[in-house]
């Protein structure tokens, strides 16, 4: 049967519409990176890496209502998978530009399996009990890297060959710009998949489970299976983000994936706008901006060494907490909620020139 009027073509195809938006956004970011200096391109790459994580995290927490405090550990799982794969390829002198995509794919698969295990273990848990299980994961994964030092090299971490731009881009192509493009591609693929998942039947099932589990069961939805699948999807996104994050520095260490990172990720999606993929974008930008702020403060002002060290370790977390309190009091919908309200207010004025 034909659909209702106005649903044909681009407007009627969710996948095509999201694909066009992804191409436009990617083109715009590529043009911007061509004008940025190296450090700003690395910041763009970091935002893209975190966006992979926050997009999947938004699906888990905002769309399905499951609370996780262990996504920093899932990022670490993806990062170490990429590091081990890249080192193995380098030791065997395996050539080819397909090595990096394969390493990132392995990170997604391994982390998805880890998410499946965690999801199955936590399928019957709710609220603080679920948070407690994921909190244990957040502390367990870094501990494993220090126990099995022969594989993970303990606190020193693992280094691997840095990713270089393809030869066809020229000998003087900026490596940081290439890393920004790698991160951008990963972020666009993640956002495209998550945007279509949100609009799919599976996405509607996740929302139904979040809103009322009893009603969802009566409607024929398998609650536990949907919750486990949500964890698998979110973990896979975290693994991809962690893998991209590892590629940016060509090194992985447990200190980069502490419990603070899991808290940062949770606060980022709440401040950006819980349940909104646009809010995931705001959260990723905020993560990079606030994590860089302590270094900016210590470089701008001459501070005693002890105070500078304390700021490096605590300023970002303190600011995140302060912003979270302000947002919860003044804008419960997060940054994206504020943007949505402003757009709604400006809309009638644009349509009515007399106002």
CSV table of C-alpha atoms in Angstrom, one decimal:
chain,number,residue,atom,x,y,z
A,1,UNK,CA,0.0,0.0,0.0
A,2,UNK,CA,1.3,3.5,-0.8
A,3,UNK,CA,2.3,5.6,2.2
A,4,UNK,CA,0.6,8.8,3.2
A,5,UNK,CA,1.3,12.0,1.2
A,6,UNK,CA,4.6,13.6,1.8
A,7,UNK,CA,6.4,10.4,2.8
A,8,UNK,CA,7.9,9.5,-0.6
A,9,UNK,CA,11.5,10.2,-1.7
A,10,UNK,CA,14.0,11.6,0.7
A,11,UNK,CA,11.5,12.6,3.3
A,12,UNK,CA,10.0,9.1,3.3
A,13,UNK,CA,13.3,7.2,3.6
A,14,UNK,CA,14.8,7.5,7.0
A,15,UNK,CA,18.1,5.8,5.9
A,16,UNK,CA,18.5,8.0,2.8
A,17,UNK,CA,17.7,11.2,4.9
A,18,UNK,CA,20.3,10.2,7.5
A,19,UNK,CA,22.8,9.3,4.9
A,20,UNK,CA,22.5,12.7,3.2
A,21,UNK,CA,22.9,14.4,6.5
A,22,UNK,CA,26.0,12.3,7.3
A,23,UNK,CA,27.5,13.2,3.9
A,24,UNK,CA,26.8,16.9,4.4
A,25,UNK,CA,28.2,16.9,8.0
A,26,UNK,CA,31.3,14.9,6.9
A,27,UNK,CA,32.0,17.3,4.0
A,28,UNK,CA,31.7,20.3,6.3
A,29,UNK,CA,34.1,18.9,8.9
A,30,UNK,CA,36.6,17.9,6.2
A,31,UNK,CA,36.6,21.4,4.9
A,32,UNK,CA,37.1,22.8,8.4
A,33,UNK,CA,40.0,20.4,9.1
A,34,UNK,CA,41.8,21.7,6.0
A,35,UNK,CA,42.0,25.1,7.7
A,36,UNK,CA,42.9,24.0,11.2
A,37,UNK,CA,46.4,23.7,12.7
A,38,UNK,CA,47.6,20.3,13.9
A,39,UNK,CA,46.5,20.5,17.6
A,40,UNK,CA,43.0,21.6,16.7
A,41,UNK,CA,42.7,18.7,14.2
A,42,UNK,CA,43.7,16.3,17.0
A,43,UNK,CA,40.9,17.9,19.1
A,44,UNK,CA,38.5,17.2,16.3
A,45,UNK,CA,39.7,13.6,16.2
A,46,UNK,CA,39.2,13.2,20.0
A,47,UNK,CA,35.7,14.7,19.7
A,48,UNK,CA,34.9,12.1,17.0
A,49,UNK,CA,36.3,9.2,19.2
A,50,UNK,CA,34.2,10.3,22.1
A,51,UNK,CA,31.2,10.8,19.9
A,52,UNK,CA,31.3,7.1,19.0
A,53,UNK,CA,31.1,6.3,22.7
A,54,UNK,CA,28.4,8.9,23.7
A,55,UNK,CA,26.2,7.9,20.8
A,56,UNK,CA,26.0,4.3,21.9
A,57,UNK,CA,25.9,5.3,25.5
A,58,UNK,CA,22.9,7.5,24.8
A,59,UNK,CA,21.1,4.5,23.3
A,60,UNK,CA,21.7,2.4,26.5
A,61,UNK,CA,20.9,5.0,29.1
A,62,UNK,CA,18.6,7.4,27.4
A,63,UNK,CA,16.7,5.1,25.1
A,64,UNK,CA,16.7,1.9,27.2
A,65,UNK,CA,17.0,3.3,30.7
A,66,UNK,CA,20.0,1.1,31.8
A,67,UNK,CA,22.7,2.8,33.9
A,68,UNK,CA,26.3,2.0,33.3
A,69,UNK,CA,29.4,3.2,35.2
A,70,UNK,CA,31.8,1.0,33.2
A,71,UNK,CA,31.9,2.4,29.7
A,72,UNK,CA,35.5,3.7,30.3
A,73,UNK,CA,36.5,0.1,30.8
A,74,UNK,CA,34.7,-0.9,27.5
A,75,UNK,CA,36.7,1.9,25.8
A,76,UNK,CA,39.9,0.4,27.3
A,77,UNK,CA,38.9,-3.0,25.9
A,78,UNK,CA,38.6,-1.6,22.4
A,79,UNK,CA,41.8,0.4,22.7
A,80,UNK,CA,43.9,-2.6,23.9
A,81,UNK,CA,42.4,-4.7,21.1
A,82,UNK,CA,43.6,-2.3,18.5
A,83,UNK,CA,47.0,-2.0,20.2
A,84,UNK,CA,47.5,-5.7,20.3
A,85,UNK,CA,46.3,-6.2,16.7
A,86,UNK,CA,48.5,-3.4,15.4
A,87,UNK,CA,51.6,-4.7,17.2
A,88,UNK,CA,50.9,-8.2,15.9
A,89,UNK,CA,50.6,-7.0,12.3
A,90,UNK,CA,53.8,-4.9,12.7
A,91,UNK,CA,55.8,-7.8,14.2
A,92,UNK,CA,54.9,-9.9,11.2
A,93,UNK,CA,55.5,-7.1,8.8
A,94,UNK,CA,52.0,-7.4,7.3
A,95,UNK,CA,51.5,-4.6,4.8
A,96,UNK,CA,48.3,-2.9,3.6
A,97,UNK,CA,46.0,0.0,4.3
A,98,UNK,CA,43.3,-2.6,5.4
A,99,UNK,CA,45.2,-3.2,8.7
A,100,UNK,CA,43.7,-0.3,10.6
A,101,UNK,CA,40.0,-1.0,9.5
A,102,UNK,CA,40.5,-4.6,10.5
A,103,UNK,CA,42.0,-3.7,13.9
A,104,UNK,CA,39.0,-1.3,14.6
A,105,UNK,CA,36.6,-4.1,13.5
A,106,UNK,CA,38.3,-6.5,15.9
A,107,UNK,CA,37.9,-3.9,18.6
A,108,UNK,CA,34.1,-3.6,17.9
A,109,UNK,CA,33.7,-7.4,17.9
A,110,UNK,CA,35.7,-8.0,21.1
A,111,UNK,CA,34.0,-5.2,23.0
A,112,UNK,CA,30.5,-6.4,21.7
A,113,UNK,CA,31.3,-9.8,23.2
A,114,UNK,CA,32.3,-8.2,26.5
A,115,UNK,CA,29.1,-6.2,26.4
A,116,UNK,CA,27.1,-9.4,25.8
A,117,UNK,CA,28.7,-11.0,28.9
A,118,UNK,CA,28.0,-7.9,31.0
A,119,UNK,CA,24.5,-7.6,29.6
A,120,UNK,CA,23.7,-11.2,30.4
A,121,UNK,CA,25.0,-10.9,33.9
A,122,UNK,CA,23.1,-7.6,34.5
A,123,UNK,CA,19.8,-8.5,32.7
A,124,UNK,CA,18.0,-9.1,35.9
A,125,UNK,CA,19.5,-6.1,37.7
A,126,UNK,CA,18.1,-2.6,38.0
A,127,UNK,CA,19.1,0.8,39.3
A,128,UNK,CA,21.9,0.8,41.9
A,129,UNK,CA,22.5,-3.0,41.5
A,130,UNK,CA,23.2,-2.6,37.7
A,131,UNK,CA,25.4,0.4,38.5
A,132,UNK,CA,27.3,-1.7,41.0
A,133,UNK,CA,28.0,-4.4,38.5
A,134,UNK,CA,29.2,-2.0,35.8
A,135,UNK,CA,31.3,-0.1,38.5
A,136,UNK,CA,33.0,-3.4,39.2
A,137,UNK,CA,33.8,-3.8,35.5
A,138,UNK,CA,35.3,-0.2,35.5
A,139,UNK,CA,37.8,-1.2,38.2
A,140,UNK,CA,38.4,-4.8,36.9
A,141,UNK,CA,39.6,-4.1,33.4
A,142,UNK,CA,42.4,-1.7,34.4
A,143,UNK,CA,43.4,-4.2,37.1
A,144,UNK,CA,43.7,-7.0,34.5
A,145,UNK,CA,46.2,-4.9,32.5
A,146,UNK,CA,48.5,-4.6,35.6
A,147,UNK,CA,48.1,-8.3,36.5
A,148,UNK,CA,49.0,-9.7,33.1
A,149,UNK,CA,52.0,-7.5,32.5
A,150,UNK,CA,53.5,-9.9,30.0
A,151,UNK,CA,50.6,-9.2,27.6
A,152,UNK,CA,49.6,-5.6,28.5
A,153,UNK,CA,52.9,-4.2,29.9
A,154,UNK,CA,51.3,-3.0,33.1
A,155,UNK,CA,51.2,0.7,33.9
A,156,UNK,CA,53.6,1.5,31.1
A,157,UNK,CA,51.0,0.5,28.5
A,158,UNK,CA,51.4,-0.7,25.0
A,159,UNK,CA,52.8,1.3,22.1
A,160,UNK,CA,52.3,0.5,18.4
A,161,UNK,CA,53.3,2.0,15.1
A,162,UNK,CA,51.6,5.4,14.5
A,163,UNK,CA,49.0,5.6,11.7
A,164,UNK,CA,50.4,7.6,8.7
A,165,UNK,CA,48.5,9.2,5.9
A,166,UNK,CA,48.2,7.3,2.6
A,167,UNK,CA,50.8,8.0,0.0
A,168,UNK,CA,48.3,9.4,-2.5
A,169,UNK,CA,47.6,12.3,-0.2
A,170,UNK,CA,51.2,13.5,-0.7
A,171,UNK,CA,54.4,13.5,1.4
A,172,UNK,CA,53.5,16.7,3.2
A,173,UNK,CA,50.0,15.9,4.2
A,174,UNK,CA,49.3,16.7,7.8
A,175,UNK,CA,49.2,13.5,9.9
A,176,UNK,CA,46.8,15.1,12.4
A,177,UNK,CA,44.4,16.0,9.6
A,178,UNK,CA,44.4,12.3,8.5
A,179,UNK,CA,43.7,11.2,12.1
A,180,UNK,CA,40.8,13.7,12.2
A,181,UNK,CA,39.4,12.1,9.0
A,182,UNK,CA,39.8,8.6,10.5
A,183,UNK,CA,37.9,9.7,13.6
A,184,UNK,CA,35.3,11.5,11.5
A,185,UNK,CA,34.6,8.4,9.4
A,186,UNK,CA,34.1,6.3,12.6
A,187,UNK,CA,31.8,8.9,14.1
A,188,UNK,CA,29.7,9.3,11.0
A,189,UNK,CA,29.2,5.5,10.7
A,190,UNK,CA,28.3,5.3,14.3
A,191,UNK,CA,25.8,8.2,14.2
A,192,UNK,CA,24.3,6.9,11.0
A,193,UNK,CA,23.7,3.4,12.5
A,194,UNK,CA,22.4,4.8,15.8
A,195,UNK,CA,20.1,7.3,14.1
A,196,UNK,CA,18.5,4.5,12.1
A,197,UNK,CA,18.4,2.2,15.1
A,198,UNK,CA,16.5,4.9,17.1
A,199,UNK,CA,13.8,5.1,14.4
A,200,UNK,CA,13.6,1.3,13.9
A,201,UNK,CA,11.3,-1.2,15.5
A,202,UNK,CA,14.1,-2.2,17.8
A,203,UNK,CA,14.5,1.4,18.9
A,204,UNK,CA,10.7,1.6,19.6
A,205,UNK,CA,11.0,-1.6,21.7
A,206,UNK,CA,13.9,-0.2,23.7
A,207,UNK,CA,11.8,2.9,24.5
A,208,UNK,CA,8.8,0.7,25.5
A,209,UNK,CA,11.0,-1.3,27.9
A,210,UNK,CA,12.4,1.9,29.4
A,211,UNK,CA,8.9,3.5,29.9
A,212,UNK,CA,7.1,0.4,31.3
A,213,UNK,CA,8.6,-3.1,31.4
A,214,UNK,CA,5.2,-4.7,32.4
A,215,UNK,CA,3.4,-3.1,29.5
A,216,UNK,CA,6.2,-4.0,27.2
A,217,UNK,CA,5.9,-7.7,28.2
A,218,UNK,CA,2.2,-7.6,27.7
A,219,UNK,CA,2.8,-6.2,24.2
A,220,UNK,CA,5.0,-9.2,23.4
A,221,UNK,CA,8.4,-7.6,23.8
A,222,UNK,CA,11.2,-9.8,25.2
A,223,UNK,CA,12.4,-7.4,27.8
A,224,UNK,CA,15.6,-9.2,28.8
A,225,UNK,CA,16.7,-9.8,25.2
A,226,UNK,CA,16.2,-6.1,24.3
A,227,UNK,CA,18.2,-5.0,27.3
A,228,UNK,CA,21.1,-7.3,26.5
A,229,UNK,CA,21.1,-6.2,22.9
A,230,UNK,CA,21.1,-2.6,24.0
A,231,UNK,CA,24.2,-3.3,26.1
A,232,UNK,CA,25.9,-5.1,23.1
A,233,UNK,CA,25.2,-2.2,20.8
A,234,UNK,CA,26.5,0.4,23.3
A,235,UNK,CA,29.6,-1.7,24.1
A,236,UNK,CA,30.4,-2.0,20.4
A,237,UNK,CA,30.3,1.8,20.0
A,238,UNK,CA,32.5,2.2,23.1
A,239,UNK,CA,35.0,-0.3,21.6
A,240,UNK,CA,35.1,1.6,18.3
A,241,UNK,CA,35.6,4.9,20.2
A,242,UNK,CA,38.3,3.4,22.3
A,243,UNK,CA,40.1,2.0,19.3
A,244,UNK,CA,40.0,5.4,17.5
A,245,UNK,CA,41.3,7.0,20.7
A,246,UNK,CA,44.2,4.6,20.8
A,247,UNK,CA,45.1,5.3,17.2
A,248,UNK,CA,45.3,9.0,18.0
A,249,UNK,CA,48.2,8.6,20.4
A,250,UNK,CA,49.6,5.2,19.2
A,251,UNK,CA,49.8,4.1,22.8
A,252,UNK,CA,47.4,2.6,25.4
A,253,UNK,CA,47.8,2.7,29.2
A,254,UNK,CA,45.4,1.8,32.0
A,255,UNK,CA,45.7,5.4,33.4
A,256,UNK,CA,43.8,6.7,30.4
A,257,UNK,CA,40.7,4.7,31.2
A,258,UNK,CA,40.2,5.3,34.9
A,259,UNK,CA,36.9,5.4,36.7
A,260,UNK,CA,36.8,9.1,36.2
A,261,UNK,CA,36.4,8.6,32.5
A,262,UNK,CA,33.3,6.5,33.0
A,263,UNK,CA,31.9,9.3,35.2
A,264,UNK,CA,32.8,11.9,32.6
A,265,UNK,CA,31.0,9.9,29.9
A,266,UNK,CA,27.8,9.6,32.0
A,267,UNK,CA,27.8,13.3,32.9
A,268,UNK,CA,28.5,14.2,29.3
A,269,UNK,CA,25.4,12.5,27.9
A,270,UNK,CA,23.2,13.9,30.7
A,271,UNK,CA,24.5,17.5,30.2
A,272,UNK,CA,24.3,17.2,26.4
A,273,UNK,CA,20.7,15.9,26.5
A,274,UNK,CA,19.8,12.4,27.7
A,275,UNK,CA,18.1,10.3,25.0
A,276,UNK,CA,19.1,12.6,22.1
A,277,UNK,CA,21.9,11.8,19.6
A,278,UNK,CA,22.4,15.6,19.1
A,279,UNK,CA,22.9,15.7,22.9
A,280,UNK,CA,25.6,13.0,22.4
A,281,UNK,CA,27.4,15.5,20.0
A,282,UNK,CA,27.3,18.2,22.7
A,283,UNK,CA,28.5,15.8,25.3
A,284,UNK,CA,31.5,14.7,23.2
A,285,UNK,CA,32.5,18.3,22.5
A,286,UNK,CA,32.2,19.1,26.2
A,287,UNK,CA,34.3,16.1,27.2
A,288,UNK,CA,37.3,17.3,25.1
A,289,UNK,CA,36.9,21.0,26.1
A,290,UNK,CA,36.8,20.3,29.8
A,291,UNK,CA,39.5,17.7,29.8
A,292,UNK,CA,41.8,20.2,28.1
A,293,UNK,CA,40.9,23.1,30.5
A,294,UNK,CA,43.2,22.2,33.3
A,295,UNK,CA,46.2,22.2,31.0
A,296,UNK,CA,45.1,25.5,29.6
A,297,UNK,CA,44.8,27.1,33.0
A,298,UNK,CA,48.2,25.8,34.2
A,299,UNK,CA,49.8,27.0,31.0
A,300,UNK,CA,48.2,30.5,31.2
A,301,UNK,CA,48.8,31.2,34.8
A,302,UNK,CA,52.0,30.7,36.8
A,303,UNK,CA,50.9,28.4,39.6
A,304,UNK,CA,52.9,26.5,42.3
A,305,UNK,CA,53.7,23.0,41.2
A,306,UNK,CA,51.6,21.4,43.9
A,307,UNK,CA,48.5,23.4,43.0
A,308,UNK,CA,49.0,22.8,39.3
A,309,UNK,CA,49.1,19.0,39.9
A,310,UNK,CA,45.9,19.2,42.0
A,311,UNK,CA,44.2,21.2,39.2
A,312,UNK,CA,45.3,18.7,36.6
A,313,UNK,CA,43.7,15.9,38.5
A,314,UNK,CA,40.5,17.5,39.9
A,315,UNK,CA,39.5,20.6,38.0
A,316,UNK,CA,37.8,18.9,35.1
A,317,UNK,CA,35.8,16.6,37.3
A,318,UNK,CA,34.8,19.5,39.6
A,319,UNK,CA,33.6,21.6,36.6
A,320,UNK,CA,31.7,18.6,35.2
A,321,UNK,CA,29.9,18.2,38.5
A,322,UNK,CA,29.1,21.9,38.8
A,323,UNK,CA,27.8,22.1,35.2
A,324,UNK,CA,25.7,19.0,35.8
A,325,UNK,CA,24.1,20.6,38.9
A,326,UNK,CA,23.3,23.8,37.0
A,327,UNK,CA,21.9,21.9,34.0
A,328,UNK,CA,19.7,19.7,36.2
A,329,UNK,CA,18.3,22.8,38.0
A,330,UNK,CA,17.9,25.1,35.0
A,331,UNK,CA,17.7,22.9,31.9
A,332,UNK,CA,16.7,19.3,32.8
A,333,UNK,CA,16.7,18.5,29.0
A,334,UNK,CA,20.4,19.3,28.8
A,335,UNK,CA,22.0,21.5,26.1
A,336,UNK,CA,20.0,20.0,23.3
A,337,UNK,CA,16.8,20.7,25.3
A,338,UNK,CA,17.7,24.4,25.5
A,339,UNK,CA,18.5,24.4,21.7
A,340,UNK,CA,15.2,22.7,21.0
A,341,UNK,CA,13.2,25.3,23.0
A,342,UNK,CA,15.0,28.2,21.4
A,343,UNK,CA,14.3,26.8,18.0
A,344,UNK,CA,10.7,26.3,18.9
A,345,UNK,CA,10.4,30.0,20.0
A,346,UNK,CA,12.2,31.3,16.9
A,347,UNK,CA,10.1,29.2,14.6
A,348,UNK,CA,6.8,31.2,14.9
A,349,UNK,CA,8.6,34.5,14.6
A,350,UNK,CA,10.2,33.4,11.3
A,351,UNK,CA,6.8,32.4,10.0
A,352,UNK,CA,5.1,35.6,11.2
A,353,UNK,CA,7.1,38.7,10.0
A,354,UNK,CA,4.9,41.0,12.1
A,355,UNK,CA,6.2,39.5,15.4
